[in-house]
PDB file of C-alpha atoms in Angstrom:
ATOM      1  CA  UNK A   1       0.000   0.000   0.000  1.00  0.00           C
ATOM      2  CA  UNK A   2       1.200   3.522  -0.828  1.00  0.00           C
ATOM      3  CA  UNK A   3      -1.051   5.575   1.452  1.00  0.00           C
ATOM      4  CA  UNK A   4      -4.502   5.836   3.013  1.00  0.00           C
ATOM      5  CA  UNK A   5      -6.841   8.639   1.969  1.00  0.00           C
ATOM      6  CA  UNK A   6      -9.858   9.928   3.835  1.00  0.00           C
ATOM      7  CA  UNK A   7     -12.829  10.429   1.538  1.00  0.00           C
ATOM      8  CA  UNK A   8     -15.929  12.523   2.125  1.00  0.00           C
ATOM      9  CA  UNK A   9     -18.566  11.650  -0.481  1.00  0.00           C
ATOM     10  CA  UNK A  10     -20.540   8.634  -1.618  1.00  0.00           C
ATOM     11  CA  UNK A  11     -22.965   8.984  -4.521  1.00  0.00           C
ATOM     12  CA  UNK A  12     -22.683  12.765  -4.248  1.00  0.00           C
ATOM     13  CA  UNK A  13     -23.608  12.907  -0.554  1.00  0.00           C
ATOM     14  CA  UNK A  14     -21.362  13.784   2.361  1.00  0.00           C
ATOM     15  CA  UNK A  15     -20.412  10.862   4.582  1.00  0.00           C
ATOM     16  CA  UNK A  16     -18.074  10.003   7.439  1.00  0.00           C
ATOM     17  CA  UNK A  17     -15.603   7.215   8.166  1.00  0.00           C
ATOM     18  CA  UNK A  18     -14.883   6.505   4.509  1.00  0.00           C
ATOM     19  CA  UNK A  19     -11.286   5.594   3.731  1.00  0.00           C
ATOM     20  CA  UNK A  20      -9.497   4.327   0.658  1.00  0.00           C
ATOM     21  CA  UNK A  21      -6.166   2.563   0.226  1.00  0.00           C
ATOM     22  CA  UNK A  22      -3.975   3.772  -2.642  1.00  0.00           C
ATOM     23  CA  UNK A  23      -1.745   1.000  -3.946  1.00  0.00           C
ATOM     24  CA  UNK A  24       0.025  -0.385  -6.987  1.00  0.00           C
ATOM     25  CA  UNK A  25      -2.078  -2.736  -9.100  1.00  0.00           C
ATOM     26  CA  UNK A  26      -0.491  -6.157  -9.517  1.00  0.00           C
ATOM     27  CA  UNK A  27      -1.466  -8.820 -12.092  1.00  0.00           C
ATOM     28  CA  UNK A  28      -3.796 -10.591  -9.663  1.00  0.00           C
ATOM     29  CA  UNK A  29      -5.872  -7.371  -9.574  1.00  0.00           C
ATOM     30  CA  UNK A  30      -6.158  -6.824 -13.342  1.00  0.00           C
ATOM     31  CA  UNK A  31      -9.746  -8.085 -13.409  1.00  0.00           C
ATOM     32  CA  UNK A  32     -10.627  -5.360 -10.901  1.00  0.00           C
ATOM     33  CA  UNK A  33      -9.402  -2.779 -13.434  1.00  0.00           C
ATOM     34  CA  UNK A  34     -11.530  -4.354 -16.173  1.00  0.00           C
ATOM     35  CA  UNK A  35     -14.581  -4.362 -13.876  1.00  0.00           C
ATOM     36  CA  UNK A  36     -14.009  -0.693 -13.034  1.00  0.00           C
ATOM     37  CA  UNK A  37     -13.751   0.128 -16.735  1.00  0.00           C
ATOM     38  CA  UNK A  38     -17.204  -1.327 -17.386  1.00  0.00           C
ATOM     39  CA  UNK A  39     -18.737   0.586 -14.447  1.00  0.00           C
ATOM     40  CA  UNK A  40     -17.227   3.861 -15.649  1.00  0.00           C
ATOM     41  CA  UNK A  41     -17.706   3.382 -19.387  1.00  0.00           C
ATOM     42  CA  UNK A  42     -21.410   2.562 -19.034  1.00  0.00           C
ATOM     43  CA  UNK A  43     -22.079   6.017 -17.524  1.00  0.00           C
ATOM     44  CA  UNK A  44     -20.036   8.097 -19.984  1.00  0.00           C
ATOM     45  CA  UNK A  45     -21.749  10.420 -22.458  1.00  0.00           C
ATOM     46  CA  UNK A  46     -18.805  10.227 -24.854  1.00  0.00           C
ATOM     47  CA  UNK A  47     -17.536   6.678 -24.692  1.00  0.00           C
ATOM     48  CA  UNK A  48     -14.641   7.428 -27.058  1.00  0.00           C
ATOM     49  CA  UNK A  49     -12.903   9.296 -24.235  1.00  0.00           C
ATOM     50  CA  UNK A  50     -11.968   5.992 -22.591  1.00  0.00           C
ATOM     51  CA  UNK A  51     -10.456   3.163 -24.623  1.00  0.00           C
ATOM     52  CA  UNK A  52     -10.696  -0.402 -23.338  1.00  0.00           C
ATOM     53  CA  UNK A  53      -7.506  -2.123 -22.156  1.00  0.00           C
ATOM     54  CA  UNK A  54      -7.636  -5.870 -21.512  1.00  0.00           C
ATOM     55  CA  UNK A  55      -5.548  -7.851 -19.022  1.00  0.00           C
ATOM     56  CA  UNK A  56      -2.926  -8.585 -21.702  1.00  0.00           C
ATOM     57  CA  UNK A  57      -2.441  -4.861 -22.324  1.00  0.00           C
ATOM     58  CA  UNK A  58      -2.135  -4.249 -18.580  1.00  0.00           C
ATOM     59  CA  UNK A  59       0.428  -7.038 -18.237  1.00  0.00           C
ATOM     60  CA  UNK A  60       2.437  -5.547 -21.105  1.00  0.00           C
ATOM     61  CA  UNK A  61       2.553  -2.205 -19.283  1.00  0.00           C
ATOM     62  CA  UNK A  62       4.151  -3.800 -16.227  1.00  0.00           C
ATOM     63  CA  UNK A  63       6.466  -5.995 -18.308  1.00  0.00           C
ATOM     64  CA  UNK A  64       7.830  -2.898 -20.068  1.00  0.00           C
ATOM     65  CA  UNK A  65       8.484  -0.971 -16.861  1.00  0.00           C
ATOM     66  CA  UNK A  66       5.273   0.987 -16.418  1.00  0.00           C
ATOM     67  CA  UNK A  67       2.926   0.863 -13.456  1.00  0.00           C
ATOM     68  CA  UNK A  68      -0.740   1.054 -12.513  1.00  0.00           C
ATOM     69  CA  UNK A  69      -2.122   2.670  -9.366  1.00  0.00           C
ATOM     70  CA  UNK A  70      -5.549   2.316  -7.830  1.00  0.00           C
ATOM     71  CA  UNK A  71      -7.668   3.173  -4.827  1.00  0.00           C
ATOM     72  CA  UNK A  72      -9.553   0.438  -3.003  1.00  0.00           C
ATOM     73  CA  UNK A  73     -12.385   0.822  -0.536  1.00  0.00           C
ATOM     74  CA  UNK A  74     -12.300  -2.500   1.269  1.00  0.00           C
ATOM     75  CA  UNK A  75     -12.019  -4.957  -1.648  1.00  0.00           C
ATOM     76  CA  UNK A  76     -13.584  -2.772  -4.361  1.00  0.00           C
ATOM     77  CA  UNK A  77     -11.419  -0.822  -6.803  1.00  0.00           C
ATOM     78  CA  UNK A  78     -12.992   2.643  -7.080  1.00  0.00           C
ATOM     79  CA  UNK A  79     -10.311   4.495  -9.078  1.00  0.00           C
ATOM     80  CA  UNK A  80      -7.269   3.670 -11.166  1.00  0.00           C
ATOM     81  CA  UNK A  81      -4.771   5.153 -13.620  1.00  0.00           C
ATOM     82  CA  UNK A  82      -1.492   4.158 -15.224  1.00  0.00           C
ATOM     83  CA  UNK A  83       1.878   5.298 -16.493  1.00  0.00           C
ATOM     84  CA  UNK A  84       3.431   3.527 -19.467  1.00  0.00           C
ATOM     85  CA  UNK A  85       6.315   3.931 -21.864  1.00  0.00           C
ATOM     86  CA  UNK A  86       5.530   6.083 -24.938  1.00  0.00           C
ATOM     87  CA  UNK A  87       4.111   4.342 -28.005  1.00  0.00           C
ATOM     88  CA  UNK A  88       1.894   5.072 -31.000  1.00  0.00           C
ATOM     89  CA  UNK A  89       0.752   8.685 -31.355  1.00  0.00           C
ATOM     90  CA  UNK A  90       2.700   9.659 -28.249  1.00  0.00           C
ATOM     91  CA  UNK A  91       5.998   9.034 -30.023  1.00  0.00           C
ATOM     92  CA  UNK A  92       4.971  11.667 -32.575  1.00  0.00           C
ATOM     93  CA  UNK A  93       3.709  14.074 -29.896  1.00  0.00           C
ATOM     94  CA  UNK A  94       6.994  13.886 -28.015  1.00  0.00           C
ATOM     95  CA  UNK A  95       9.000  14.410 -31.208  1.00  0.00           C
ATOM     96  CA  UNK A  96       6.978  17.559 -31.936  1.00  0.00           C
ATOM     97  CA  UNK A  97       7.867  19.000 -28.524  1.00  0.00           C
ATOM     98  CA  UNK A  98      11.531  19.275 -29.533  1.00  0.00           C
ATOM     99  CA  UNK A  99      12.799  18.222 -26.116  1.00  0.00           C
ATOM    100  CA  UNK A 100      16.301  17.210 -25.161  1.00  0.00           C
ATOM    101  CA  UNK A 101      15.192  13.754 -24.117  1.00  0.00           C
ATOM    102  CA  UNK A 102      15.498  10.011 -24.254  1.00  0.00           C
ATOM    103  CA  UNK A 103      12.238   8.041 -24.471  1.00  0.00           C
ATOM    104  CA  UNK A 104      13.368   6.152 -21.381  1.00  0.00           C
ATOM    105  CA  UNK A 105      13.064   9.459 -19.484  1.00  0.00           C
ATOM    106  CA  UNK A 106       9.340   9.789 -20.222  1.00  0.00           C
ATOM    107  CA  UNK A 107       6.113   8.187 -19.030  1.00  0.00           C
ATOM    108  CA  UNK A 108       2.709   8.561 -20.675  1.00  0.00           C
ATOM    109  CA  UNK A 109      -0.096   8.975 -18.146  1.00  0.00           C
ATOM    110  CA  UNK A 110      -3.616   7.826 -18.894  1.00  0.00           C
ATOM    111  CA  UNK A 111      -6.504   5.344 -18.533  1.00  0.00           C
ATOM    112  CA  UNK A 112      -7.864   7.370 -15.614  1.00  0.00           C
ATOM    113  CA  UNK A 113     -11.083   6.010 -14.134  1.00  0.00           C
ATOM    114  CA  UNK A 114     -13.163   6.938 -11.088  1.00  0.00           C
ATOM    115  CA  UNK A 115     -16.256   4.983 -10.075  1.00  0.00           C
ATOM    116  CA  UNK A 116     -19.283   7.301 -10.509  1.00  0.00           C
ATOM    117  CA  UNK A 117     -20.352   6.582  -6.914  1.00  0.00           C
ATOM    118  CA  UNK A 118     -17.083   8.040  -5.598  1.00  0.00           C
ATOM    119  CA  UNK A 119     -16.687  11.150  -7.742  1.00  0.00           C
ATOM    120  CA  UNK A 120     -16.142  14.376  -5.830  1.00  0.00           C
ATOM    121  CA  UNK A 121     -13.403  12.895  -3.628  1.00  0.00           C
ATOM    122  CA  UNK A 122     -10.424  14.302  -5.583  1.00  0.00           C
ATOM    123  CA  UNK A 123      -9.419  10.766  -6.552  1.00  0.00           C
ATOM    124  CA  UNK A 124      -8.226  11.908  -9.978  1.00  0.00           C
ATOM    125  CA  UNK A 125      -5.884  14.390  -8.316  1.00  0.00           C
ATOM    126  CA  UNK A 126      -4.750  11.918  -5.654  1.00  0.00           C
ATOM    127  CA  UNK A 127      -3.828   9.300  -8.244  1.00  0.00           C
ATOM    128  CA  UNK A 128      -2.091  11.869 -10.445  1.00  0.00           C
ATOM    129  CA  UNK A 129      -0.003  13.078  -7.494  1.00  0.00           C
ATOM    130  CA  UNK A 130       0.836   9.438  -6.801  1.00  0.00           C
ATOM    131  CA  UNK A 131       1.882   8.862 -10.414  1.00  0.00           C
ATOM    132  CA  UNK A 132       4.070  11.961 -10.378  1.00  0.00           C
ATOM    133  CA  UNK A 133       5.813  10.852  -7.172  1.00  0.00           C
ATOM    134  CA  UNK A 134       6.255   7.287  -8.424  1.00  0.00           C
ATOM    135  CA  UNK A 135       7.594   8.462 -11.795  1.00  0.00           C
ATOM    136  CA  UNK A 136      10.213  10.614 -10.072  1.00  0.00           C
ATOM    137  CA  UNK A 137      11.281   7.658  -7.929  1.00  0.00           C
ATOM    138  CA  UNK A 138      11.733   5.679 -11.149  1.00  0.00           C
ATOM    139  CA  UNK A 139      14.057   8.347 -12.535  1.00  0.00           C
ATOM    140  CA  UNK A 140      11.689   9.802 -15.125  1.00  0.00           C
ATOM    141  CA  UNK A 141      12.071  13.420 -16.242  1.00  0.00           C
ATOM    142  CA  UNK A 142       8.717  14.052 -17.937  1.00  0.00           C
ATOM    143  CA  UNK A 143       5.102  12.895 -17.953  1.00  0.00           C
ATOM    144  CA  UNK A 144       2.998  13.402 -21.083  1.00  0.00           C
ATOM    145  CA  UNK A 145      -0.780  13.060 -21.307  1.00  0.00           C
ATOM    146  CA  UNK A 146      -3.578  13.885 -23.746  1.00  0.00           C
ATOM    147  CA  UNK A 147      -7.076  14.973 -22.688  1.00  0.00           C
ATOM    148  CA  UNK A 148     -10.224  15.641 -24.708  1.00  0.00           C
ATOM    149  CA  UNK A 149     -10.767  19.399 -24.979  1.00  0.00           C
ATOM    150  CA  UNK A 150     -14.295  19.003 -23.560  1.00  0.00           C
ATOM    151  CA  UNK A 151     -13.058  17.176 -20.458  1.00  0.00           C
ATOM    152  CA  UNK A 152     -12.754  20.326 -18.363  1.00  0.00           C
ATOM    153  CA  UNK A 153     -12.475  18.566 -14.997  1.00  0.00           C
ATOM    154  CA  UNK A 154      -9.454  16.515 -16.068  1.00  0.00           C
ATOM    155  CA  UNK A 155      -7.868  19.526 -17.752  1.00  0.00           C
ATOM    156  CA  UNK A 156      -8.185  21.582 -14.565  1.00  0.00           C
ATOM    157  CA  UNK A 157      -6.663  18.753 -12.536  1.00  0.00           C
ATOM    158  CA  UNK A 158      -3.525  18.410 -14.663  1.00  0.00           C
ATOM    159  CA  UNK A 159      -3.044  22.172 -15.073  1.00  0.00           C
ATOM    160  CA  UNK A 160      -3.297  22.679 -11.303  1.00  0.00           C
ATOM    161  CA  UNK A 161      -0.515  20.112 -10.879  1.00  0.00           C
ATOM    162  CA  UNK A 162       1.841  21.907 -13.247  1.00  0.00           C
ATOM    163  CA  UNK A 163       1.196  20.329 -16.635  1.00  0.00           C
ATOM    164  CA  UNK A 164       1.739  22.622 -19.625  1.00  0.00           C
ATOM    165  CA  UNK A 165      -0.444  22.480 -22.750  1.00  0.00           C
ATOM    166  CA  UNK A 166       1.681  22.140 -25.890  1.00  0.00           C
ATOM    167  CA  UNK A 167      -0.767  21.665 -28.785  1.00  0.00           C
ATOM    168  CA  UNK A 168      -4.002  19.987 -29.915  1.00  0.00           C
ATOM    169  CA  UNK A 169      -4.283  16.803 -31.966  1.00  0.00           C
ATOM    170  CA  UNK A 170      -7.115  14.503 -33.050  1.00  0.00           C
ATOM    171  CA  UNK A 171      -6.994  10.831 -32.143  1.00  0.00           C
ATOM    172  CA  UNK A 172      -8.208   7.871 -34.198  1.00  0.00           C
ATOM    173  CA  UNK A 173     -11.807   8.510 -33.086  1.00  0.00           C
ATOM    174  CA  UNK A 174     -11.761  12.123 -34.237  1.00  0.00           C
ATOM    175  CA  UNK A 175     -11.613  13.439 -30.658  1.00  0.00           C
ATOM    176  CA  UNK A 176      -9.635  16.679 -30.356  1.00  0.00           C
ATOM    177  CA  UNK A 177      -7.280  16.473 -27.389  1.00  0.00           C
ATOM    178  CA  UNK A 178      -4.908  18.850 -25.667  1.00  0.00           C
ATOM    179  CA  UNK A 179      -1.448  17.339 -25.272  1.00  0.00           C
ATOM    180  CA  UNK A 180       0.235  18.228 -21.964  1.00  0.00           C
ATOM    181  CA  UNK A 181       3.698  17.729 -20.522  1.00  0.00           C
ATOM    182  CA  UNK A 182       5.074  18.069 -17.017  1.00  0.00           C
ATOM    183  CA  UNK A 183       8.760  18.307 -16.183  1.00  0.00           C
ATOM    184  CA  UNK A 184       9.364  16.322 -13.016  1.00  0.00           C
ATOM    185  CA  UNK A 185      11.114  17.880 -10.043  1.00  0.00           C
ATOM    186  CA  UNK A 186      13.007  15.359  -7.953  1.00  0.00           C
ATOM    187  CA  UNK A 187      13.636  17.901  -5.187  1.00  0.00           C
ATOM    188  CA  UNK A 188       9.928  18.599  -4.748  1.00  0.00           C
ATOM    189  CA  UNK A 189       9.196  14.905  -4.330  1.00  0.00           C
ATOM    190  CA  UNK A 190      11.532  14.689  -1.343  1.00  0.00           C
ATOM    191  CA  UNK A 191       9.125  16.891   0.583  1.00  0.00           C
ATOM    192  CA  UNK A 192       6.145  14.622  -0.086  1.00  0.00           C
ATOM    193  CA  UNK A 193       5.486  12.088   2.643  1.00  0.00           C
ATOM    194  CA  UNK A 194       3.206   9.061   2.472  1.00  0.00           C
ATOM    195  CA  UNK A 195       0.660  10.334   4.980  1.00  0.00           C
ATOM    196  CA  UNK A 196      -3.098  10.353   5.236  1.00  0.00           C
ATOM    197  CA  UNK A 197      -4.655  12.714   2.698  1.00  0.00           C
ATOM    198  CA  UNK A 198      -8.055  14.259   3.405  1.00  0.00           C
ATOM    199  CA  UNK A 199     -10.192  14.967   0.353  1.00  0.00           C
TER     200      UNK A 199
END
């Protein structure tokens, strides 16, 4: 387990004594990620915002040095996200940024999901902070992500955590996305402790 977070809302209503455990997702928990995907995807207005990843894709992420984080309430996964090595369109995005970089210095952040019953608990932010900290510990220098221009909540979350918008590009589904990058600060991470976080 990485840390415990105190949550405050269930199904949009304030509640007490609700805690979640933030942890790394291991292969024995991949089916929990798939189950969460179906719960989230079924409630989305624009289902092209979230692409399905099966257990083989998730295994490949870990095999290639990436990682997946999640938040459990008891034995139910209520939020998850991942960092993976750049591939596909992201290779082109990174090339366009004209950075002094090696691809091994960069993670791509994505596949962010929060159970609709637990929205309003800052879980997106909590998992992004966790991914930033974990990426720094792994020696990465940058995180890149792409977000649909209509997804204002996610855009606000990444901007508030220091991501910089570089340009817009359309994906294979015709969705226009902002492409963001964050330069990682190893000194800042030394001041972050694994303590209880109150949302």
